[in-house]
CSV table of C-alpha atoms in Angstrom, one decimal:
chain,number,residue,atom,x,y,z
A,8,MET,CA,0.0,0.0,0.0
A,9,ILE,CA,2.8,2.3,0.9
A,10,GLY,CA,4.6,1.5,-2.3
A,11,LYS,CA,1.5,2.4,-4.4
A,12,LYS,CA,1.2,5.7,-2.6
A,13,ARG,CA,4.9,6.4,-3.3
A,14,SER,CA,4.4,5.5,-6.9
A,15,TYR,CA,1.5,7.9,-7.2
A,16,LEU,CA,3.5,10.7,-5.6
A,17,ILE,CA,6.4,10.2,-8.0
A,18,VAL,CA,4.0,10.2,-10.9
A,19,LEU,CA,2.4,13.4,-9.6
A,20,VAL,CA,5.8,15.1,-9.3
A,21,PHE,CA,6.8,14.2,-12.8
A,22,LEU,CA,3.4,15.5,-14.1
A,23,THR,CA,3.9,18.8,-12.3
A,24,ILE,CA,7.3,19.2,-13.8
A,25,ALA,CA,6.0,18.3,-17.3
A,26,VAL,CA,3.2,20.8,-17.1
A,27,GLY,CA,5.6,23.5,-15.9
A,28,LEU,CA,7.9,22.9,-18.8
A,29,TYR,CA,5.0,23.0,-21.2
A,30,LEU,CA,3.7,26.3,-19.9
A,31,ASN,CA,7.1,27.8,-19.8
A,32,LYS,CA,7.8,26.8,-23.4
A,33,HIS,CA,4.5,28.0,-24.9
A,34,LEU,CA,3.3,30.9,-22.6
A,35,GLY,CA,6.9,32.1,-21.9
A,36,GLY,CA,7.6,32.2,-25.6
A,37,GLU,CA,4.5,34.3,-26.2
A,38,GLN,CA,5.6,36.7,-23.4
A,39,LYS,CA,9.0,37.1,-25.0
A,40,LEU,CA,7.3,37.7,-28.3
A,41,VAL,CA,5.2,40.5,-26.7
A,42,GLU,CA,8.3,42.1,-25.2
A,43,ILE,CA,10.2,42.3,-28.5
A,44,HIS,CA,7.3,43.2,-30.7
A,45,THR,CA,6.6,47.0,-30.9
A,46,ARG,CA,3.6,48.6,-32.5
A,47,GLU,CA,4.1,50.3,-35.8
A,48,VAL,CA,4.1,54.1,-35.5
A,49,THR,CA,1.2,55.8,-37.3
A,50,PRO,CA,2.4,59.0,-39.1
A,51,ARG,CA,0.6,62.1,-37.9
A,52,GLY,CA,-0.7,64.8,-40.1
A,53,ASN,CA,0.0,68.5,-40.0
A,54,LEU,CA,-0.6,70.4,-36.8
A,55,ALA,CA,-3.9,72.3,-36.7
A,56,ASP,CA,-3.7,76.0,-37.6
A,57,PHE,CA,-4.5,77.1,-34.0
A,58,GLU,CA,-1.7,74.8,-32.7
A,59,GLN,CA,0.8,76.2,-35.1
A,60,THR,CA,-0.2,79.8,-34.1
A,61,THR,CA,0.2,79.0,-30.4
A,62,ILE,CA,3.6,77.4,-30.9
A,63,SER,CA,4.8,80.4,-32.9
A,64,ILE,CA,3.6,82.9,-30.3
A,65,PHE,CA,5.3,80.9,-27.5
A,66,ASN,CA,8.6,80.6,-29.4
A,67,ALA,CA,8.6,84.3,-30.1
A,68,ALA,CA,7.7,85.5,-26.6
A,69,ALA,CA,9.4,82.9,-24.3
A,70,PRO,CA,12.9,84.4,-24.8
A,71,SER,CA,11.6,87.7,-23.2
A,72,VAL,CA,10.3,85.9,-20.1
A,73,VAL,CA,12.6,85.5,-17.1
A,74,TYR,CA,12.6,83.5,-13.8
A,75,ILE,CA,13.2,85.7,-10.7
A,76,PHE,CA,14.7,84.4,-7.5
A,77,THR,CA,14.8,86.5,-4.3
A,78,GLU,CA,16.3,86.3,-0.9
A,79,ASN,CA,14.8,88.2,2.1
A,80,ALA,CA,16.3,88.5,5.5
A,81,VAL,CA,13.9,87.3,8.2
A,82,SER,CA,14.0,87.3,12.0
A,83,GLY,CA,13.4,84.1,13.9
A,84,VAL,CA,13.0,83.2,17.5
A,85,PHE,CA,15.4,84.7,20.1
A,86,GLY,CA,16.6,87.2,17.5
A,87,ALA,CA,18.0,84.6,15.1
A,88,ARG,CA,18.1,85.7,11.5
A,89,GLY,CA,17.8,83.7,8.3
A,90,LEU,CA,16.9,84.0,4.7
A,91,ARG,CA,13.5,83.4,3.1
A,92,GLN,CA,13.6,82.6,-0.6
A,93,GLY,CA,11.0,83.5,-3.1
A,94,THR,CA,10.3,83.1,-6.8
A,95,GLY,CA,8.3,84.8,-9.5
A,96,SER,CA,8.3,85.8,-13.1
A,97,GLY,CA,9.1,88.9,-15.1
A,98,PHE,CA,9.8,90.0,-18.7
A,99,LEU,CA,12.5,92.0,-20.5
A,100,TRP,CA,11.3,95.6,-21.1
A,101,ASP,CA,14.2,97.1,-23.1
A,102,ARG,CA,17.6,96.4,-24.4
A,103,GLN,CA,19.2,98.1,-21.4
A,104,GLY,CA,18.3,95.1,-19.2
A,105,HIS,CA,15.3,96.5,-17.4
A,106,ILE,CA,12.8,93.8,-16.3
A,107,VAL,CA,9.2,94.4,-15.2
A,108,THR,CA,7.6,92.3,-12.6
A,109,ASN,CA,5.1,92.6,-9.7
A,110,PHE,CA,6.1,94.6,-6.7
A,111,HIS,CA,5.1,91.8,-4.3
A,112,VAL,CA,7.6,89.5,-6.1
A,113,ILE,CA,10.6,91.5,-5.1
A,114,GLU,CA,9.3,93.4,-2.1
A,115,GLY,CA,12.0,93.5,0.7
A,116,ALA,CA,14.4,91.4,-1.3
A,117,GLN,CA,18.1,91.8,-0.3
A,118,ARG,CA,19.3,89.8,-3.3
A,119,ILE,CA,17.6,89.4,-6.7
A,120,GLN,CA,18.8,86.9,-9.3
A,121,VAL,CA,17.3,86.4,-12.8
A,122,ARG,CA,17.5,83.3,-14.9
A,123,LEU,CA,17.3,84.1,-18.6
A,124,ASP,CA,15.9,82.1,-21.4
A,125,ASN,CA,19.3,80.6,-22.2
A,126,GLY,CA,19.6,79.3,-18.6
A,127,GLU,CA,22.1,81.9,-17.5
A,128,ALA,CA,21.7,83.3,-14.0
A,129,VAL,CA,22.4,87.0,-13.6
A,130,GLU,CA,22.3,89.2,-10.6
A,131,ALA,CA,19.8,92.1,-10.7
A,132,THR,CA,19.3,95.3,-8.8
A,133,TYR,CA,16.1,97.0,-7.7
A,134,VAL,CA,15.3,100.2,-9.8
A,135,GLY,CA,11.9,101.2,-8.5
A,136,GLY,CA,8.4,100.1,-7.7
A,137,THR,CA,4.9,101.1,-6.7
A,138,PRO,CA,2.7,98.9,-4.4
A,139,ASP,CA,-0.3,101.0,-5.5
A,140,TYR,CA,-0.1,99.3,-8.9
A,141,ASP,CA,1.8,96.2,-7.8
A,142,LEU,CA,4.5,97.0,-10.4
A,143,ALA,CA,8.3,97.0,-10.1
A,144,VAL,CA,11.4,97.3,-12.3
A,145,ILE,CA,14.7,95.6,-11.7
A,146,ARG,CA,17.8,95.7,-13.9
A,147,LEU,CA,20.4,93.2,-14.9
A,148,ARG,CA,23.8,94.0,-13.3
A,149,GLN,CA,25.8,93.0,-16.4
A,150,ASN,CA,25.3,93.7,-20.1
A,151,ILE,CA,23.7,90.8,-22.0
A,152,SER,CA,23.8,90.5,-25.7
A,153,GLY,CA,20.8,89.5,-27.7
A,154,ILE,CA,18.2,90.8,-25.3
A,155,GLN,CA,14.7,90.5,-26.7
A,156,PRO,CA,12.2,93.0,-25.2
A,157,ILE,CA,8.6,91.9,-25.4
A,158,PRO,CA,6.3,93.6,-27.9
A,159,VAL,CA,3.8,95.9,-26.3
A,160,GLY,CA,0.1,96.1,-27.1
A,161,LYS,CA,-2.8,98.4,-26.2
A,162,SER,CA,-5.7,98.0,-23.7
A,163,GLU,CA,-8.4,99.7,-25.7
A,164,GLU,CA,-8.2,97.1,-28.4
A,165,LEU,CA,-9.0,94.2,-26.0
A,166,GLN,CA,-12.3,92.3,-26.2
A,167,VAL,CA,-14.0,89.7,-24.0
A,168,GLY,CA,-13.6,86.3,-25.6
A,169,GLN,CA,-10.3,86.9,-27.4
A,170,SER,CA,-7.6,84.3,-26.9
A,171,VAL,CA,-4.7,85.0,-24.5
A,172,LEU,CA,-1.6,83.2,-23.4
A,173,ALA,CA,0.2,83.4,-20.0
A,174,ILE,CA,3.9,82.5,-19.7
A,175,GLY,CA,5.6,82.2,-16.4
A,176,ASN,CA,7.2,79.9,-13.8
A,177,PRO,CA,4.4,78.4,-11.6
A,178,PHE,CA,5.5,76.2,-8.7
A,179,GLY,CA,9.1,76.5,-9.9
A,180,LEU,CA,8.3,75.0,-13.4
A,181,SER,CA,10.1,77.4,-15.7
A,182,ARG,CA,8.7,78.5,-19.1
A,183,THR,CA,5.2,77.2,-18.6
A,184,LEU,CA,2.5,78.2,-21.1
A,185,THR,CA,-1.2,78.3,-20.3
A,186,THR,CA,-3.9,79.5,-22.7
A,187,GLY,CA,-7.4,80.8,-22.3
A,188,VAL,CA,-9.6,83.8,-23.1
A,189,ILE,CA,-10.3,87.2,-21.7
A,190,SER,CA,-13.2,86.5,-19.4
A,191,ALA,CA,-14.0,90.1,-18.5
A,192,LEU,CA,-12.5,93.7,-18.7
A,193,ASP,CA,-12.5,96.7,-16.5
A,194,ARG,CA,-12.3,94.8,-13.2
A,195,ARG,CA,-10.9,96.6,-10.2
A,196,LEU,CA,-8.1,95.0,-8.2
A,197,PRO,CA,-7.3,96.0,-4.6
A,198,THR,CA,-3.7,96.3,-3.8
A,199,ALA,CA,-1.8,95.9,-0.5
A,200,THR,CA,-2.0,99.7,0.1
A,201,GLY,CA,-5.8,99.7,0.0
A,202,ARG,CA,-5.8,101.4,-3.4
A,203,GLU,CA,-7.4,99.8,-6.5
A,204,VAL,CA,-6.0,99.2,-10.0
A,205,VAL,CA,-8.8,99.9,-12.5
A,206,GLY,CA,-9.2,98.4,-16.0
A,207,VAL,CA,-7.9,95.0,-14.8
A,208,ILE,CA,-8.2,92.0,-17.2
A,209,GLN,CA,-9.9,88.9,-16.0
A,210,THR,CA,-8.8,85.6,-17.7
A,211,ASP,CA,-9.4,81.9,-17.3
A,212,ALA,CA,-5.8,81.1,-18.5
A,213,ALA,CA,-4.4,79.1,-15.6
A,214,ILE,CA,-2.4,81.4,-13.3
A,215,ASN,CA,-0.7,79.8,-10.2
A,216,PRO,CA,1.9,80.9,-7.6
A,217,GLY,CA,5.1,81.7,-9.4
A,218,ASN,CA,3.2,83.2,-12.4
A,219,SER,CA,3.1,86.6,-10.7
A,220,GLY,CA,4.9,89.2,-12.8
A,221,GLY,CA,4.8,87.1,-16.0
A,222,PRO,CA,3.2,88.5,-19.2
A,223,LEU,CA,-0.3,88.0,-20.5
A,224,ILE,CA,-0.1,87.9,-24.3
A,225,ASP,CA,-2.6,88.3,-27.1
A,226,SER,CA,-2.7,86.3,-30.3
A,227,SER,CA,-0.3,88.7,-32.0
A,228,GLY,CA,2.3,87.9,-29.3
A,229,ARG,CA,2.0,91.4,-27.7
A,230,LEU,CA,2.0,92.2,-24.0
A,231,ILE,CA,-1.5,93.1,-22.9
A,232,GLY,CA,-1.1,92.6,-19.1
A,233,ILE,CA,0.9,91.4,-16.2
A,234,ASN,CA,-0.4,88.4,-14.4
A,235,THR,CA,-0.9,89.5,-10.8
A,236,ALA,CA,-3.5,87.6,-8.8
A,237,ILE,CA,-6.0,84.8,-8.6
A,238,ILE,CA,-9.2,84.1,-6.8
A,239,SER,CA,-8.9,80.6,-5.3
A,240,GLY,CA,-9.7,78.9,-2.0
A,241,SER,CA,-6.8,76.5,-2.4
A,242,GLY,CA,-4.2,79.0,-3.6
A,243,SER,CA,-4.1,77.3,-7.0
A,244,SER,CA,-5.8,78.2,-10.3
A,245,ALA,CA,-9.5,78.2,-10.2
A,246,GLY,CA,-10.0,79.7,-13.6
A,247,ILE,CA,-10.2,83.3,-12.3
A,248,GLY,CA,-7.0,85.2,-12.8
A,249,PHE,CA,-6.2,89.0,-13.0
A,250,ALA,CA,-3.7,91.0,-15.0
A,251,VAL,CA,-2.7,94.6,-14.6
A,252,PRO,CA,-3.5,96.2,-18.0
A,253,VAL,CA,-0.8,97.1,-20.4
A,254,ASP,CA,-1.8,100.8,-20.6
A,255,VAL,CA,-1.1,101.1,-16.9
A,256,VAL,CA,2.2,99.3,-17.3
A,257,ASN,CA,3.2,101.6,-20.2
A,258,GLN,CA,2.4,104.6,-18.1
A,259,VAL,CA,4.0,103.5,-14.8
A,260,VAL,CA,7.2,101.7,-15.9
A,261,PRO,CA,8.9,104.6,-17.7
A,262,GLN,CA,8.4,106.7,-14.6
A,263,LEU,CA,9.8,103.9,-12.4
A,264,ILE,CA,12.9,103.7,-14.6
A,265,ALA,CA,13.4,107.4,-14.6
A,266,GLU,CA,12.5,108.3,-11.0
A,267,GLY,CA,12.3,105.0,-9.1
A,268,LYS,CA,8.8,105.8,-8.0
A,269,PHE,CA,5.4,106.7,-9.3
A,270,PRO,CA,3.1,109.5,-7.9
A,271,ARG,CA,0.4,108.0,-5.8
A,272,PRO,CA,-2.8,107.8,-7.8
A,273,GLY,CA,-6.2,109.2,-7.0
A,274,ILE,CA,-7.4,111.6,-4.3
A,275,GLY,CA,-7.8,109.1,-1.4
A,276,ILE,CA,-11.2,107.5,-1.9
A,277,MET,CA,-12.6,104.0,-2.0
A,278,VAL,CA,-15.5,103.8,-4.4
A,279,LEU,CA,-18.7,101.7,-4.6
A,280,ASP,CA,-18.7,98.8,-7.0
A,281,GLU,CA,-19.9,100.0,-10.4
A,282,GLU,CA,-22.5,97.2,-10.7
A,283,ILE,CA,-24.1,98.1,-7.4
A,284,ALA,CA,-24.1,101.8,-8.4
A,285,ALA,CA,-25.8,100.8,-11.7
A,286,ARG,CA,-28.5,98.9,-9.8
A,287,LEU,CA,-29.1,102.0,-7.7
A,288,GLY,CA,-29.6,104.0,-10.9
A,289,VAL,CA,-26.6,106.2,-10.0
A,290,VAL,CA,-24.4,107.6,-12.8
A,291,GLY,CA,-20.9,108.6,-11.7
A,292,VAL,CA,-18.4,107.5,-9.1
A,293,VAL,CA,-20.0,106.8,-5.7
A,294,ILE,CA,-17.6,107.5,-2.9
A,295,ASP,CA,-17.8,104.6,-0.4
A,296,ARG,CA,-15.0,105.7,2.0
A,297,VAL,CA,-12.6,108.6,2.3
A,298,VAL,CA,-9.0,107.8,3.3
A,299,PRO,CA,-8.0,109.8,6.5
A,300,GLY,CA,-5.5,112.6,5.8
A,301,SER,CA,-6.1,112.4,2.0
A,302,SER,CA,-6.8,115.3,-0.4
A,303,ALA,CA,-10.4,114.0,-0.6
A,304,GLU,CA,-10.8,114.5,3.2
A,305,ARG,CA,-9.2,117.9,3.0
A,306,ALA,CA,-11.7,118.8,0.2
A,307,GLY,CA,-14.6,117.8,2.5
A,308,LEU,CA,-15.7,114.8,0.4
A,309,GLU,CA,-17.8,112.2,2.3
A,310,GLY,CA,-18.4,108.5,1.8
A,311,ILE,CA,-21.5,106.4,2.4
A,312,ASP,CA,-23.2,106.5,5.8
A,313,HIS,CA,-23.6,102.8,6.2
A,314,SER,CA,-25.3,103.0,9.6
A,315,ASN,CA,-28.1,105.2,8.2
A,316,ARG,CA,-27.9,103.7,4.6
A,317,LEU,CA,-27.3,107.1,3.0
A,318,LEU,CA,-25.2,107.8,0.0
A,319,GLY,CA,-22.3,110.2,0.3
A,320,ASP,CA,-20.8,112.3,-2.5
A,321,ILE,CA,-20.9,111.2,-6.1
A,322,ILE,CA,-18.3,112.4,-8.7
A,323,VAL,CA,-20.0,113.2,-12.0
A,324,GLY,CA,-17.4,115.4,-13.7
A,325,VAL,CA,-13.8,116.6,-13.6
A,326,GLU,CA,-13.0,120.0,-15.1
A,327,GLY,CA,-16.0,119.8,-17.4
A,328,ASN,CA,-15.4,116.2,-18.4
A,329,PRO,CA,-18.3,113.9,-17.6
A,330,ILE,CA,-17.5,110.9,-15.3
A,331,GLY,CA,-19.5,107.7,-15.7
A,332,LYS,CA,-17.2,105.2,-14.0
A,333,MET,CA,-13.9,105.0,-12.0
A,334,ASP,CA,-11.9,104.4,-15.2
A,335,ASP,CA,-13.0,107.8,-16.5
A,336,PHE,CA,-12.1,109.5,-13.3
A,337,ILE,CA,-8.6,108.0,-13.2
A,338,LYS,CA,-8.0,109.0,-16.8
A,339,ASN,CA,-8.9,112.6,-16.0
A,340,LEU,CA,-6.5,112.7,-13.1
A,341,ARG,CA,-3.5,111.8,-15.2
């Protein structure tokens, strides 16, 4: 009996080995065949016209975009001091090496370094800035040949729905391109000083941390704005980004290069949202609040009495020119 069991066991072992060899020969061979057999590549056709246009715009504009690195001294516990590093974007303004970016990108920086399109890192120095417009100018400390300033467009030609491209360095990823459209025009953007930039461009082109200071470009490859802020609960793009309009840039930047500063805009007022004023049937600039110590306060202007729900002063004209909205008012102050 024991002998029979042993014989069955031996036969079972041999059958197992035989099955294993069979599977290895046939299935293993097929596996090897899969590993060495690659699919034939299907030739692609021509790129679509819109793809070719986007590629051309990027290739033309990207050399003008730079990556900005900053170092700020910070105080720690027990008086210890250290360095906080920051990053942002900017673009070449002229052949003298001036670079435009956001004020908040380089604010308080003790060291500024710029990485150019060719990968070269160059030290830069602060020229001037204005937190009222969140704009700043820095300059390369050495002469660089072949600088390619970005072409400049015009704000009044912009239309909701037209295509735009944003180039920058979000999350440290250099030379990143995102595309979208102009979602709205004539937005107002509060700055750190409590002032507002008028005529701001709203776009759905993805703008993330690190894009600040980078250019917003139209389909002709021209600068139409500087990517500045986003509305997002997470801090990442939610499809609502804002850019300081190029007309403001073209007015402020030459003054920063020449004088290092720009005269503070306005007369010291915060105004009611234009959509709310329109719903109230009011034509003109409704003063919501007057900044203490401002020229508006010295002139006796008053804002809204919120406790009694009473409107204050409304600006309807400046030196004979009718004022319908804040943009009209700002233009007449220039």
